[in-house]
Amino acid sequence: MKRLPIPEDVTGEEIDKGVRQELMSLPKTLAEDVAKNLVMVAKLLDDEPERAYGYSRVALRLASRVAAVREAAGFASYAVGKYAEALAEFRAARRMTGNSELWPVMADCERGMGRPERALAMAGEPEVQKLDRAGQVEMRMVAAGARRDMGQADAAVVTLQSPELASNSIQPWTARLRYAYADALLAVGREDEAREWFAKALEADQSGSTDASDRLAELDGVEFVDALDPEQAADDDVSQPVAETKAEESKVEESKVEESKVEESDAEESDVEEPETDDLPSDEDMVEPEADDAEDVEPVAEATSEGQAVKPDADGDDR
């Protein structure tokens, strides 16, 4: 039998006193082992239902004849959507205890299995009258859900209208009841009323059991963006308004044109070559010929047309 790891700080003392009494029928070592697995189910059920389901199956193999174990296994199966399995465990627990407190969740399992008619029929059974106030409210919400599953949205709204809904008293189930009513109103197109009841649900939701705040924001057209989310930031950059994008592109193009004009201007100026000083004759080289030889000497300007100046040698003759 596969045993799942259990933290050292988990003890059987953490479970309900009534459950511990049920486990007293088991050998001490076995009872402690079962209790630890049940504790893990309770700890993980909301946040890690798959792991909770695994621990529930271990407890079930160890002590399938304990009602608390069957009930825990039922809730773990229900949390992961195994409704047929959950219903079987709830029925077994109910047979062992004779209690009807699991009746609403059993009816909801019928809904999960695609049988809303059976769930609605259970809402009219005598077992409902045995439920406490919280159980009856829960049963009312299941019945309303079954109505909606059957396409009877208006009937679902009427089903939820009750003294508990109209009460200003805040109970553990108040937020969920108001939320269900708001959702039913929204389904029939009564948006303004739905918004009002989502707000009332939020007022009563001290434990954050609903997403009433998100539904209100959705109705008001408000979108929340995580500023620390790089992927969202990238999406925001991509979804930048077209007008702004085009304006920025236009500015970039204008800047490129200006740079191009400047470069062309610089290129034109660089094409005008300045004469190199090394190619010009110096003052020493500019020796005037004597008067007798003036006719035989070509003008310096003509001689330098080929880029070189005629220089007399030491005895004055031209070469």
Coordinates of C-alpha atoms in Angstrom, one line a residue:
M1 CA 0.0 0.0 0.0
K2 CA 1.4 3.4 -1.0
R3 CA 2.0 5.8 1.9
L4 CA 2.2 9.5 1.1
P5 CA 4.7 11.6 3.0
I6 CA 3.3 13.4 6.1
P7 CA 5.2 16.3 7.7
E8 CA 6.6 15.5 11.1
D9 CA 4.6 18.3 12.8
V10 CA 1.2 16.8 11.8
T11 CA -0.5 14.9 14.6
G12 CA -3.8 13.2 14.9
E13 CA -4.7 15.7 17.7
E14 CA -5.5 18.3 15.0
I15 CA -8.6 16.6 13.8
D16 CA -12.1 17.1 15.2
K17 CA -12.9 15.6 18.6
G18 CA -15.8 13.6 17.2
V19 CA -13.6 12.1 14.5
R20 CA -11.0 11.0 17.1
Q21 CA -13.8 9.3 19.0
E22 CA -14.8 7.4 15.9
L23 CA -11.2 6.3 15.4
M24 CA -11.0 4.9 18.9
S25 CA -12.4 1.6 17.6
L26 CA -9.1 1.1 15.6
P27 CA -5.8 -0.1 17.0
K28 CA -3.8 2.9 18.4
T29 CA -1.1 2.9 15.7
L30 CA -3.6 2.5 12.9
A31 CA -5.9 5.2 14.4
E32 CA -2.9 7.6 14.5
D33 CA -2.0 6.9 10.9
V34 CA -5.5 7.4 9.7
A35 CA -5.9 10.6 11.7
K36 CA -2.7 12.1 10.1
N37 CA -4.0 11.4 6.6
L38 CA -7.3 13.0 7.5
V39 CA -5.4 16.1 8.8
M40 CA -3.6 16.3 5.4
V41 CA -6.9 16.1 3.6
A42 CA -8.3 19.0 5.6
K43 CA -5.1 21.1 5.1
L44 CA -4.9 20.6 1.3
L45 CA -8.5 20.4 0.3
D46 CA -8.9 24.0 -0.7
D47 CA -5.6 24.8 -2.3
E48 CA -4.3 21.4 -3.5
P49 CA -7.3 19.2 -4.0
E50 CA -5.4 16.6 -6.1
R51 CA -3.0 16.0 -3.2
A52 CA -5.9 16.0 -0.7
Y53 CA -7.6 13.3 -2.8
G54 CA -4.5 11.1 -2.6
Y55 CA -4.4 11.3 1.2
S56 CA -8.1 10.5 1.3
R57 CA -7.6 7.4 -0.7
V58 CA -4.9 6.2 1.7
A59 CA -7.2 6.8 4.7
L60 CA -10.0 5.0 2.9
R61 CA -7.9 1.9 2.4
L62 CA -6.8 2.0 6.0
A63 CA -10.3 2.5 7.6
S64 CA -13.1 2.2 5.1
R65 CA -15.6 1.4 7.9
V66 CA -15.2 4.8 9.6
A67 CA -17.9 7.3 8.7
A68 CA -15.5 10.3 9.0
V69 CA -13.1 8.6 6.6
R70 CA -15.9 8.0 4.0
E71 CA -17.1 11.6 4.4
A72 CA -13.5 13.0 3.9
A73 CA -13.0 10.8 0.9
G74 CA -16.3 12.1 -0.5
F75 CA -15.4 15.8 -0.1
A76 CA -11.9 15.1 -1.7
S77 CA -13.5 13.4 -4.7
Y78 CA -16.1 16.2 -5.0
A79 CA -13.2 18.8 -5.0
V80 CA -11.5 17.1 -8.0
G81 CA -14.8 16.6 -9.9
K82 CA -15.2 12.9 -9.4
Y83 CA -18.9 13.2 -8.6
A84 CA -20.0 9.6 -9.0
E85 CA -17.2 8.5 -6.6
A86 CA -18.1 11.4 -4.2
L87 CA -21.8 10.4 -4.2
A88 CA -21.0 6.8 -3.3
E89 CA -18.8 7.9 -0.4
F90 CA -21.5 10.4 0.9
R91 CA -24.2 7.7 0.7
A92 CA -22.0 5.3 2.7
A93 CA -21.3 7.9 5.4
R94 CA -25.0 8.7 5.6
R95 CA -25.9 5.0 6.1
M96 CA -23.3 4.8 8.9
T97 CA -24.5 7.9 10.7
G98 CA -28.1 8.2 9.8
N99 CA -27.6 12.0 9.4
S100 CA -29.0 14.1 6.6
E101 CA -26.5 16.9 6.7
L102 CA -24.8 15.6 3.5
W103 CA -28.1 15.8 1.5
P104 CA -27.4 19.1 -0.3
V105 CA -23.9 18.1 -1.4
M106 CA -25.3 14.7 -2.5
A107 CA -27.9 16.6 -4.6
D108 CA -25.1 18.7 -6.1
C109 CA -23.2 15.5 -7.1
E110 CA -26.3 14.6 -9.1
R111 CA -26.0 18.0 -10.9
G112 CA -22.3 17.3 -11.5
M113 CA -23.2 14.0 -13.1
G114 CA -25.6 15.8 -15.5
R115 CA -28.8 14.8 -13.7
P116 CA -30.4 18.1 -12.5
E117 CA -33.8 16.6 -12.4
R118 CA -32.7 14.2 -9.6
A119 CA -31.1 17.1 -7.7
L120 CA -34.4 19.1 -8.0
A121 CA -36.4 16.1 -6.8
M122 CA -34.1 15.7 -3.8
A123 CA -34.9 19.4 -2.9
G124 CA -38.5 18.3 -2.3
E125 CA -37.7 15.2 -0.1
P126 CA -38.5 15.1 3.7
E127 CA -34.8 15.0 4.4
V128 CA -34.6 18.7 3.7
Q129 CA -36.8 19.5 6.7
K130 CA -34.3 17.7 8.9
L131 CA -31.5 20.1 7.9
D132 CA -30.5 23.1 10.0
R133 CA -30.9 26.6 8.6
A134 CA -27.5 26.5 6.9
G135 CA -28.3 23.2 5.3
Q136 CA -31.6 24.4 4.0
V137 CA -29.9 27.5 2.4
E138 CA -27.4 25.2 0.8
M139 CA -30.2 23.1 -0.5
R140 CA -31.9 26.1 -2.0
M141 CA -28.8 27.1 -3.8
V142 CA -28.4 23.6 -5.3
A143 CA -32.0 23.7 -6.4
A144 CA -31.5 27.0 -8.1
G145 CA -28.5 25.7 -9.9
A146 CA -30.5 22.7 -11.1
R147 CA -33.2 25.0 -12.4
R148 CA -30.5 26.9 -14.4
D149 CA -29.1 23.6 -15.7
M150 CA -32.5 22.8 -17.0
G151 CA -32.8 26.2 -18.8
Q152 CA -35.2 27.6 -16.2
A153 CA -33.3 30.8 -15.4
D154 CA -36.3 32.8 -14.2
A155 CA -37.3 29.9 -11.9
A156 CA -33.8 29.9 -10.4
V157 CA -34.2 33.6 -9.4
V158 CA -37.5 32.8 -7.7
T159 CA -36.0 29.8 -5.9
L160 CA -33.4 31.9 -4.2
Q161 CA -35.8 34.5 -3.0
S162 CA -36.2 33.7 0.7
P163 CA -36.2 35.3 4.2
E164 CA -32.5 34.4 4.5
L165 CA -31.8 36.4 1.4
A166 CA -33.7 39.4 2.7
S167 CA -32.1 39.3 6.1
N168 CA -29.5 41.9 7.1
S169 CA -27.9 39.4 9.4
I170 CA -24.5 38.2 8.3
Q171 CA -24.1 34.4 8.5
P172 CA -21.4 32.1 7.2
W173 CA -23.6 31.4 4.1
T174 CA -24.9 34.9 3.5
A175 CA -22.2 35.9 1.0
R176 CA -22.6 32.8 -1.1
L177 CA -26.4 33.1 -1.1
R178 CA -26.3 36.8 -2.2
Y179 CA -23.7 35.9 -4.8
A180 CA -25.8 33.1 -6.2
Y181 CA -28.8 35.4 -6.4
A182 CA -26.7 38.1 -8.2
D183 CA -25.5 35.6 -10.7
A184 CA -29.0 34.3 -11.3
L185 CA -30.2 37.9 -11.9
L186 CA -27.4 38.5 -14.4
A187 CA -28.4 35.3 -16.3
V188 CA -31.9 36.8 -17.0
G189 CA -30.5 40.2 -18.0
R190 CA -31.3 42.2 -14.9
E191 CA -27.8 43.7 -14.8
D192 CA -28.5 46.7 -12.5
E193 CA -30.0 44.5 -9.8
A194 CA -27.2 41.9 -10.3
R195 CA -24.6 44.7 -9.6
E196 CA -26.5 45.6 -6.4
W197 CA -26.5 42.1 -5.1
F198 CA -22.8 41.5 -6.0
A199 CA -22.0 44.5 -3.9
K200 CA -24.1 43.1 -1.0
A201 CA -22.3 39.8 -1.4
L202 CA -19.0 41.6 -1.2
E203 CA -20.0 43.3 2.0
A204 CA -20.8 40.0 3.6
D205 CA -17.8 38.1 2.2
Q206 CA -15.3 38.6 5.1
S207 CA -13.4 35.4 4.3
G208 CA -13.1 36.0 0.5
S209 CA -15.1 32.9 -0.4
T210 CA -16.5 34.5 -3.6
D211 CA -15.1 36.6 -6.4
A212 CA -17.8 39.2 -6.0
S213 CA -15.2 42.1 -6.3
D214 CA -14.1 40.7 -9.7
R215 CA -17.7 40.4 -10.9
L216 CA -18.4 44.0 -9.9
A217 CA -15.3 45.2 -11.7
E218 CA -16.4 43.3 -14.8
L219 CA -19.8 44.9 -14.8
D220 CA -18.2 48.3 -14.4
G221 CA -15.8 47.7 -17.2
V222 CA -12.7 47.8 -15.0
E223 CA -9.7 45.8 -15.9
F224 CA -6.9 45.1 -13.4
V225 CA -3.3 44.9 -14.8
D226 CA -0.4 43.6 -12.8
A227 CA 2.3 46.2 -13.2
L228 CA 4.9 43.6 -12.3
D229 CA 3.9 41.1 -15.0
P230 CA 6.4 41.4 -17.9
E231 CA 4.1 39.5 -20.3
Q232 CA 1.3 41.9 -19.6
A233 CA 3.6 44.9 -20.0
A234 CA 4.7 43.5 -23.4
D235 CA 1.1 43.1 -24.4
D236 CA 0.4 46.7 -23.4
D237 CA 3.3 47.8 -25.6
V238 CA 1.9 45.9 -28.6
S239 CA -1.6 47.2 -28.0
Q240 CA -0.4 50.8 -28.1
P241 CA -2.9 53.1 -29.9
V242 CA -2.4 53.2 -33.7
A243 CA -2.5 57.0 -33.8
E244 CA 0.3 57.3 -31.3
T245 CA 2.4 54.6 -33.1
K246 CA 2.0 56.4 -36.4
A247 CA 3.0 59.7 -34.8
E248 CA 6.1 58.2 -33.4
E249 CA 7.0 56.6 -36.7
S250 CA 6.5 59.9 -38.5
K251 CA 8.9 61.6 -36.0
V252 CA 11.5 58.9 -36.7
E253 CA 11.1 59.3 -40.5
E254 CA 11.5 63.1 -40.2
S255 CA 14.6 62.7 -38.1
K256 CA 16.1 60.3 -40.7
V257 CA 15.4 62.8 -43.5
E258 CA 17.1 65.6 -41.6
E259 CA 20.1 63.4 -40.9
S260 CA 20.3 62.5 -44.6
K261 CA 20.2 66.2 -45.7
V262 CA 23.1 66.9 -43.3
E263 CA 25.1 64.0 -44.6
E264 CA 24.6 65.1 -48.2
S265 CA 25.7 68.6 -47.4
D266 CA 28.8 67.4 -45.7
A267 CA 29.5 65.2 -48.7
E268 CA 29.2 68.1 -51.2
E269 CA 31.6 70.2 -49.1
S270 CA 34.1 67.4 -49.0
D271 CA 34.0 67.1 -52.9
V272 CA 35.6 70.6 -53.2
E273 CA 39.3 69.8 -52.8
E274 CA 41.6 72.4 -51.5
P275 CA 45.0 72.7 -53.1
E276 CA 47.7 71.1 -51.2
T277 CA 50.4 73.5 -50.0
D278 CA 53.1 71.1 -51.0
D279 CA 52.3 71.5 -54.7
L280 CA 52.6 75.3 -54.7
P281 CA 56.0 76.9 -55.4
S282 CA 57.6 78.6 -52.5
D283 CA 59.0 82.1 -52.4
E284 CA 62.5 80.8 -52.8
D285 CA 61.5 78.9 -55.9
M286 CA 60.0 82.1 -57.5
V287 CA 63.3 83.4 -58.9
E288 CA 63.0 86.1 -61.5
P289 CA 65.2 85.6 -64.6
E290 CA 67.7 88.2 -65.6
A291 CA 66.7 90.7 -68.2
D292 CA 68.8 89.2 -71.1
D293 CA 67.2 85.8 -70.7
A294 CA 63.6 87.0 -70.1
E295 CA 62.5 86.2 -73.6
D296 CA 63.9 82.6 -73.4
V297 CA 62.1 81.8 -70.2
E298 CA 58.5 80.8 -70.1
P299 CA 56.2 82.5 -67.6
V300 CA 56.1 80.7 -64.3
A301 CA 52.3 80.4 -64.5
E302 CA 52.6 78.5 -67.8
A303 CA 55.4 76.3 -66.5
T304 CA 53.5 75.4 -63.4
S305 CA 50.4 74.4 -65.4
E306 CA 51.8 70.9 -65.3
G307 CA 52.1 71.2 -61.6
Q308 CA 55.8 71.9 -61.4
A309 CA 57.9 75.1 -61.2
V310 CA 61.1 75.6 -63.3
K311 CA 64.1 76.2 -61.1
P312 CA 67.4 77.6 -62.3
D313 CA 70.5 75.7 -61.4
A314 CA 73.5 77.1 -59.7
D315 CA 75.0 78.8 -62.8
G316 CA 71.7 80.4 -63.9
D317 CA 70.9 78.2 -66.9
D318 CA 67.5 76.7 -67.1
R319 CA 67.1 73.0 -67.2

